[in-house]
Every structure is written in structure tokens, then in C-alpha cells.
């Protein structure tokens, strides 16, 4: 009995060489693996890239409304002024006489200073003519700003001749006009005022009292010279 041969021992048979008769004779059929198509290298498949997911844009944040500004605090109310202190109760009324006595300051007796009398000038003249010189100098010393300096003009405003009576204390007791300036009564009045304002005159210690005569030469400027001390005329 013939040993069955294996497919490996037989020559390779192509499909085209197999006839139906061979099939019928139950010839061995090649394995399906041998009939399969040759291996084709499989290309690696790249992993699927996931599509980017588009996220929705976030809505812009709306800033929260600012809190309202705090209302200004009201100014503090001024503190009430302190109530005035109650006036002291009036003292019991005093009698008017006692009140006046209390308000009147006490009188202080102050001795007034004793004014020393001005020394009375003295004249040693022994006759009216000599006293006339002392009297003229006295008037010049009393009214220096009224004396005309220098020579008088040829024409003066007025000429007056007056008698003056002086007592033992140098006071004027009387004025007599021997020649009054009738063309200028104002000058006559002013001469009398000057004669009296010059007192007291030097006291005539040797004569007791004296009466002498003086001539007044009056310039239109209001200044004068006495004939006893005149500097003359132009």
C-alpha cells in the first residue's frame, strides 16, 4: 500500500494546474495559508488629531457700580454759650447822704507853693532927669522886639509927649499927656498900654516917688524909640 505523500513532499501546484479530475480524486488541497496573498506591510496609521475645540469667548466683565459717595457729615452744632452768671443781688440801698459821703474822696490839704515875689528893680537916681534914663532903659528891656533899630526916618508916623507918675514901689499911678498924637489916636492908646505893661519900674529909693516926662517917636512899622535913648533921624 502506497504511503500517502504530504503536501510538503509534492511539488507546488498552482491553481491553474488543478483539474476537476484531480479534485474528484480527492487530491490534497493546498492550505489556505499558502493560497493567501503575500503579506503587505501595513503602514502605521497616524493617530487622529482631535479637532480643536473653540471655546466661547467669555463675556466682558461689567464693573460693579461704584458705591455712592458718603454724604458729608453735618457740621457740629455750636456749643451753646454758657449762661451768664446771675447778677449779684443788689446791696441794701444806702441813704443818699451816706452814699455821697462814701463816694467823695477825702480832701487833702496841699499847701500851695509860695511864689517868691520878683525882685523890684531899684533906681539910685536923685532927681527926675536921672530917673528918666532908668525908666527908658527899663522900657527897652521889657519890649526889645518893639524898638526901632538904627536911625529913624526924617518923617515919623507920630510923636507923643507923656508925663508918668511912679510910686515908691515902681508902680504907675498916673499918665498925663503933654502932647498927644492926635493924627493917630491908635498910637496914643498903644503908648498908654505899653507904659502900664512895663510896671513895676525901678523903685526910686532916694526920691520916694517920681514924675518924669518922656517923648515917644513912633514909626509907621509899629516900632518906636524913646527920645532919651534915640539914635537920631536921617
mmCIF file of C-alpha atoms in Angstrom:
data_model
loop_
_atom_site.group_PDB
_atom_site.id
_atom_site.type_symbol
_atom_site.label_atom_id
_atom_site.label_comp_id
_atom_site.label_asym_id
_atom_site.label_seq_id
_atom_site.Cartn_x
_atom_site.Cartn_y
_atom_site.Cartn_z
ATOM 1 C CA UNK A 1 0.000 0.000 0.000
ATOM 2 C CA UNK A 2 1.391 3.258 -1.075
ATOM 3 C CA UNK A 3 2.295 5.811 1.636
ATOM 4 C CA UNK A 4 0.344 8.996 1.261
ATOM 5 C CA UNK A 5 2.566 11.863 0.382
ATOM 6 C CA UNK A 6 2.322 15.122 2.138
ATOM 7 C CA UNK A 7 1.837 18.369 0.547
ATOM 8 C CA UNK A 8 5.297 19.271 1.523
ATOM 9 C CA UNK A 9 6.720 16.417 -0.427
ATOM 10 C CA UNK A 10 4.894 17.328 -3.566
ATOM 11 C CA UNK A 11 5.814 19.955 -5.939
ATOM 12 C CA UNK A 12 3.930 23.087 -5.663
ATOM 13 C CA UNK A 13 0.843 23.015 -7.714
ATOM 14 C CA UNK A 14 -0.695 26.095 -8.949
ATOM 15 C CA UNK A 15 -4.344 26.540 -9.028
ATOM 16 C CA UNK A 16 -4.382 26.542 -12.788
ATOM 17 C CA UNK A 17 -2.953 23.100 -12.984
ATOM 18 C CA UNK A 18 -5.609 21.577 -10.851
ATOM 19 C CA UNK A 19 -8.271 19.972 -12.912
ATOM 20 C CA UNK A 20 -11.625 18.866 -11.918
ATOM 21 C CA UNK A 21 -10.448 15.333 -12.221
ATOM 22 C CA UNK A 22 -7.887 15.978 -9.634
ATOM 23 C CA UNK A 23 -10.486 17.382 -7.439
ATOM 24 C CA UNK A 24 -12.519 14.387 -7.896
ATOM 25 C CA UNK A 25 -9.740 12.153 -6.953
ATOM 26 C CA UNK A 26 -9.627 13.999 -3.628
ATOM 27 C CA UNK A 27 -6.238 15.313 -4.129
ATOM 28 C CA UNK A 28 -4.999 17.212 -1.259
ATOM 29 C CA UNK A 29 -5.768 20.922 -1.467
ATOM 30 C CA UNK A 30 -3.118 23.266 -0.514
ATOM 31 C CA UNK A 31 -3.585 25.053 2.747
ATOM 32 C CA UNK A 32 -5.417 28.263 2.683
ATOM 33 C CA UNK A 33 -2.363 29.958 4.158
ATOM 34 C CA UNK A 34 -0.387 29.033 1.095
ATOM 35 C CA UNK A 35 -3.005 30.461 -1.145
ATOM 36 C CA UNK A 36 -3.248 33.723 0.694
ATOM 37 C CA UNK A 37 -1.824 36.822 -0.800
ATOM 38 C CA UNK A 38 1.628 37.711 0.248
ATOM 39 C CA UNK A 39 1.973 39.865 3.338
ATOM 40 C CA UNK A 40 1.735 43.555 2.603
ATOM 41 C CA UNK A 41 3.370 45.719 5.134
ATOM 42 C CA UNK A 42 0.779 47.739 6.957
ATOM 43 C CA UNK A 43 1.528 51.375 7.197
ATOM 44 C CA UNK A 44 1.099 52.692 10.697
ATOM 45 C CA UNK A 45 -1.908 54.906 10.963
ATOM 46 C CA UNK A 46 -1.248 58.247 12.496
ATOM 47 C CA UNK A 47 -3.378 58.869 15.492
ATOM 48 C CA UNK A 48 -6.312 61.062 14.804
ATOM 49 C CA UNK A 49 -5.690 64.619 15.773
ATOM 50 C CA UNK A 50 -8.631 65.847 17.710
ATOM 51 C CA UNK A 51 -10.204 68.884 16.269
ATOM 52 C CA UNK A 52 -9.558 71.982 18.378
ATOM 53 C CA UNK A 53 -12.494 72.853 20.449
ATOM 54 C CA UNK A 54 -13.338 76.526 20.115
ATOM 55 C CA UNK A 55 -14.352 77.737 23.470
ATOM 56 C CA UNK A 56 -16.769 80.626 23.504
ATOM 57 C CA UNK A 57 -15.248 83.997 24.372
ATOM 58 C CA UNK A 58 -16.087 84.982 27.894
ATOM 59 C CA UNK A 59 -18.352 87.935 28.144
ATOM 60 C CA UNK A 60 -16.545 91.098 29.303
ATOM 61 C CA UNK A 61 -16.980 91.694 32.946
ATOM 62 C CA UNK A 62 -19.126 94.693 33.678
ATOM 63 C CA UNK A 63 -17.501 96.652 36.505
ATOM 64 C CA UNK A 64 -19.616 96.806 39.526
ATOM 65 C CA UNK A 65 -21.154 100.247 40.081
ATOM 66 C CA UNK A 66 -19.171 102.431 42.454
ATOM 67 C CA UNK A 67 -20.729 102.870 45.818
ATOM 68 C CA UNK A 68 -22.331 106.298 46.234
ATOM 69 C CA UNK A 69 -20.114 108.940 47.838
ATOM 70 C CA UNK A 70 -20.813 109.257 51.505
ATOM 71 C CA UNK A 71 -22.872 112.284 52.374
ATOM 72 C CA UNK A 72 -20.837 114.998 54.129
ATOM 73 C CA UNK A 73 -21.164 114.775 57.810
ATOM 74 C CA UNK A 74 -23.147 117.698 59.191
ATOM 75 C CA UNK A 75 -21.130 120.415 60.900
ATOM 76 C CA UNK A 76 -21.192 120.063 64.618
ATOM 77 C CA UNK A 77 -23.688 122.344 66.174
ATOM 78 C CA UNK A 78 -22.033 125.179 68.093
ATOM 79 C CA UNK A 79 -21.971 124.578 71.732
ATOM 80 C CA UNK A 80 -24.401 126.858 73.465
ATOM 81 C CA UNK A 81 -22.850 129.822 75.193
ATOM 82 C CA UNK A 82 -22.671 129.434 78.891
ATOM 83 C CA UNK A 83 -25.469 131.092 80.650
ATOM 84 C CA UNK A 84 -24.391 134.385 82.189
ATOM 85 C CA UNK A 85 -23.781 134.278 85.839
ATOM 86 C CA UNK A 86 -26.654 135.721 87.719
ATOM 87 C CA UNK A 87 -26.102 139.280 88.758
ATOM 88 C CA UNK A 88 -25.332 139.673 92.398
ATOM 89 C CA UNK A 89 -28.193 140.741 94.448
ATOM 90 C CA UNK A 90 -28.181 144.495 94.914
ATOM 91 C CA UNK A 91 -26.969 145.631 98.233
ATOM 92 C CA UNK A 92 -29.321 147.276 100.513
ATOM 93 C CA UNK A 93 -29.908 150.837 99.461
ATOM 94 C CA UNK A 94 -27.882 153.331 101.420
ATOM 95 C CA UNK A 95 -29.192 156.715 102.321
ATOM 96 C CA UNK A 96 -28.227 159.306 99.736
ATOM 97 C CA UNK A 97 -26.157 161.302 102.187
ATOM 98 C CA UNK A 98 -24.149 158.253 103.232
ATOM 99 C CA UNK A 99 -23.680 157.218 99.582
ATOM 100 C CA UNK A 100 -22.334 160.628 98.632
ATOM 101 C CA UNK A 101 -20.046 160.610 101.637
ATOM 102 C CA UNK A 102 -18.688 157.194 100.645
ATOM 103 C CA UNK A 103 -18.051 158.270 97.038
ATOM 104 C CA UNK A 104 -16.477 161.608 97.872
ATOM 105 C CA UNK A 105 -12.696 161.257 98.304
ATOM 106 C CA UNK A 106 -11.339 162.828 101.415
ATOM 107 C CA UNK A 107 -9.961 166.277 100.936
ATOM 108 C CA UNK A 108 -6.245 166.531 101.300
ATOM 109 C CA UNK A 109 -4.983 169.943 102.096
ATOM 110 C CA UNK A 110 -1.996 170.701 99.916
ATOM 111 C CA UNK A 111 -0.218 173.856 100.670
ATOM 112 C CA UNK A 112 0.196 175.907 97.530
ATOM 113 C CA UNK A 113 3.802 176.737 96.802
ATOM 114 C CA UNK A 114 4.573 180.219 97.872
ATOM 115 C CA UNK A 115 5.615 182.205 94.842
ATOM 116 C CA UNK A 116 8.551 184.362 95.588
ATOM 117 C CA UNK A 117 7.881 187.908 94.507
ATOM 118 C CA UNK A 118 10.042 189.112 91.695
ATOM 119 C CA UNK A 119 12.686 191.425 92.940
ATOM 120 C CA UNK A 120 11.746 195.003 92.272
ATOM 121 C CA UNK A 121 14.489 196.850 90.431
ATOM 122 C CA UNK A 122 15.766 199.888 92.201
ATOM 123 C CA UNK A 123 16.901 203.260 90.962
ATOM 124 C CA UNK A 124 19.512 205.320 92.760
ATOM 125 C CA UNK A 125 18.519 208.445 90.832
ATOM 126 C CA UNK A 126 18.349 211.548 92.951
ATOM 127 C CA UNK A 127 16.297 213.718 90.547
ATOM 128 C CA UNK A 128 13.602 213.191 87.861
ATOM 129 C CA UNK A 129 16.057 213.766 84.989
ATOM 130 C CA UNK A 130 18.338 210.960 86.203
ATOM 131 C CA UNK A 131 15.322 208.727 86.791
ATOM 132 C CA UNK A 132 14.189 209.362 83.212
ATOM 133 C CA UNK A 133 17.292 207.440 81.996
ATOM 134 C CA UNK A 134 16.496 204.495 84.307
ATOM 135 C CA UNK A 135 12.866 204.467 83.118
ATOM 136 C CA UNK A 136 13.834 204.483 79.398
ATOM 137 C CA UNK A 137 16.273 201.606 79.827
ATOM 138 C CA UNK A 138 13.625 199.654 81.711
ATOM 139 C CA UNK A 139 11.113 200.033 78.836
ATOM 140 C CA UNK A 140 13.734 198.948 76.279
ATOM 141 C CA UNK A 141 14.445 195.811 78.324
ATOM 142 C CA UNK A 142 10.718 194.986 78.537
ATOM 143 C CA UNK A 143 9.954 195.340 74.812
ATOM 144 C CA UNK A 144 13.113 194.600 72.829
ATOM 145 C CA UNK A 145 11.170 193.470 69.745
ATOM 146 C CA UNK A 146 9.309 196.800 69.553
ATOM 147 C CA UNK A 147 12.397 199.018 69.470
ATOM 148 C CA UNK A 148 13.322 200.587 66.125
ATOM 149 C CA UNK A 149 16.976 199.803 65.414
ATOM 150 C CA UNK A 150 19.179 202.468 63.836
ATOM 151 C CA UNK A 151 18.245 205.963 62.807
ATOM 152 C CA UNK A 152 14.601 206.814 62.381
ATOM 153 C CA UNK A 153 13.398 208.230 59.053
ATOM 154 C CA UNK A 154 13.006 212.019 58.838
ATOM 155 C CA UNK A 155 9.209 211.710 58.846
ATOM 156 C CA UNK A 156 7.763 209.504 61.597
ATOM 157 C CA UNK A 157 4.143 208.452 61.985
ATOM 158 C CA UNK A 158 3.501 210.105 65.363
ATOM 159 C CA UNK A 159 5.202 211.958 68.234
ATOM 160 C CA UNK A 160 3.800 211.818 71.783
ATOM 161 C CA UNK A 161 4.968 213.549 74.987
ATOM 162 C CA UNK A 162 3.695 211.956 78.210
ATOM 163 C CA UNK A 163 4.179 212.533 81.966
ATOM 164 C CA UNK A 164 4.431 209.326 84.036
ATOM 165 C CA UNK A 165 3.929 209.198 87.835
ATOM 166 C CA UNK A 166 5.755 206.360 89.698
ATOM 167 C CA UNK A 167 5.269 205.481 93.362
ATOM 168 C CA UNK A 168 7.830 204.124 95.842
ATOM 169 C CA UNK A 169 7.238 200.514 94.610
ATOM 170 C CA UNK A 170 7.712 201.344 90.929
ATOM 171 C CA UNK A 171 4.003 201.141 90.061
ATOM 172 C CA UNK A 172 2.382 203.630 87.637
ATOM 173 C CA UNK A 173 -0.058 205.866 89.444
ATOM 174 C CA UNK A 174 -0.969 208.270 86.623
ATOM 175 C CA UNK A 175 -0.350 209.154 82.956
ATOM 176 C CA UNK A 176 -0.731 212.720 81.637
ATOM 177 C CA UNK A 177 -0.391 213.760 78.028
ATOM 178 C CA UNK A 178 1.666 216.861 77.336
ATOM 179 C CA UNK A 179 1.358 216.280 73.583
ATOM 180 C CA UNK A 180 -0.994 213.580 72.337
ATOM 181 C CA UNK A 181 -0.568 212.207 68.772
ATOM 182 C CA UNK A 182 -3.960 213.469 67.578
ATOM 183 C CA UNK A 183 -3.234 212.467 63.991
ATOM 184 C CA UNK A 184 -3.131 208.836 65.185
ATOM 185 C CA UNK A 185 -5.344 208.117 68.222
ATOM 186 C CA UNK A 186 -4.452 204.431 67.917
ATOM 187 C CA UNK A 187 -0.813 205.254 68.684
ATOM 188 C CA UNK A 188 -1.841 207.188 71.831
ATOM 189 C CA UNK A 189 -3.775 204.181 73.131
ATOM 190 C CA UNK A 190 -0.885 201.816 72.389
ATOM 191 C CA UNK A 191 1.638 204.087 74.174
ATOM 192 C CA UNK A 192 -0.511 204.098 77.326
ATOM 193 C CA UNK A 193 -0.785 200.289 77.216
ATOM 194 C CA UNK A 194 2.996 199.917 76.938
ATOM 195 C CA UNK A 195 3.643 202.362 79.811
ATOM 196 C CA UNK A 196 1.362 200.399 82.155
ATOM 197 C CA UNK A 197 2.571 196.940 80.947
ATOM 198 C CA UNK A 198 6.180 197.851 81.783
ATOM 199 C CA UNK A 199 5.432 198.193 85.546
ATOM 200 C CA UNK A 200 6.933 197.775 88.007
ATOM 201 C CA UNK A 201 9.552 200.368 87.145
ATOM 202 C CA UNK A 202 12.742 200.766 89.180
ATOM 203 C CA UNK A 203 11.742 201.866 92.650
ATOM 204 C CA UNK A 204 13.004 205.435 93.301
ATOM 205 C CA UNK A 205 14.650 204.631 96.642
ATOM 206 C CA UNK A 206 16.045 208.145 97.116
ATOM 207 C CA UNK A 207 13.027 210.042 95.787
ATOM 208 C CA UNK A 208 10.199 208.027 97.363
ATOM 209 C CA UNK A 209 8.070 208.764 94.251
ATOM 210 C CA UNK A 210 8.823 210.465 90.983
ATOM 211 C CA UNK A 211 7.129 212.052 87.976
ATOM 212 C CA UNK A 212 9.132 212.300 84.785
ATOM 213 C CA UNK A 213 8.474 213.175 81.129
ATOM 214 C CA UNK A 214 9.259 211.023 78.069
ATOM 215 C CA UNK A 215 8.893 211.647 74.326
ATOM 216 C CA UNK A 216 7.841 208.726 72.107
ATOM 217 C CA UNK A 217 8.904 208.668 68.439
ATOM 218 C CA UNK A 218 6.601 206.226 66.607
ATOM 219 C CA UNK A 219 7.480 204.714 63.223
ATOM 220 C CA UNK A 220 4.876 203.524 60.712
ATOM 221 C CA UNK A 221 6.216 199.971 61.189
ATOM 222 C CA UNK A 222 4.779 199.975 64.735
ATOM 223 C CA UNK A 223 8.206 200.170 66.363
ATOM 224 C CA UNK A 224 9.418 203.164 68.307
ATOM 225 C CA UNK A 225 12.302 204.908 70.013
ATOM 226 C CA UNK A 226 12.330 206.995 73.180
ATOM 227 C CA UNK A 227 13.886 210.417 72.882
ATOM 228 C CA UNK A 228 16.103 209.645 75.911
ATOM 229 C CA UNK A 229 17.836 206.768 74.009
ATOM 230 C CA UNK A 230 17.160 207.711 70.372
ATOM 231 C CA UNK A 231 19.796 207.159 67.702
ATOM 232 C CA UNK A 232 18.607 210.211 65.787
ATOM 233 C CA UNK A 233 16.886 210.666 62.432
ATOM 234 C CA UNK A 234 18.089 210.652 58.839
#
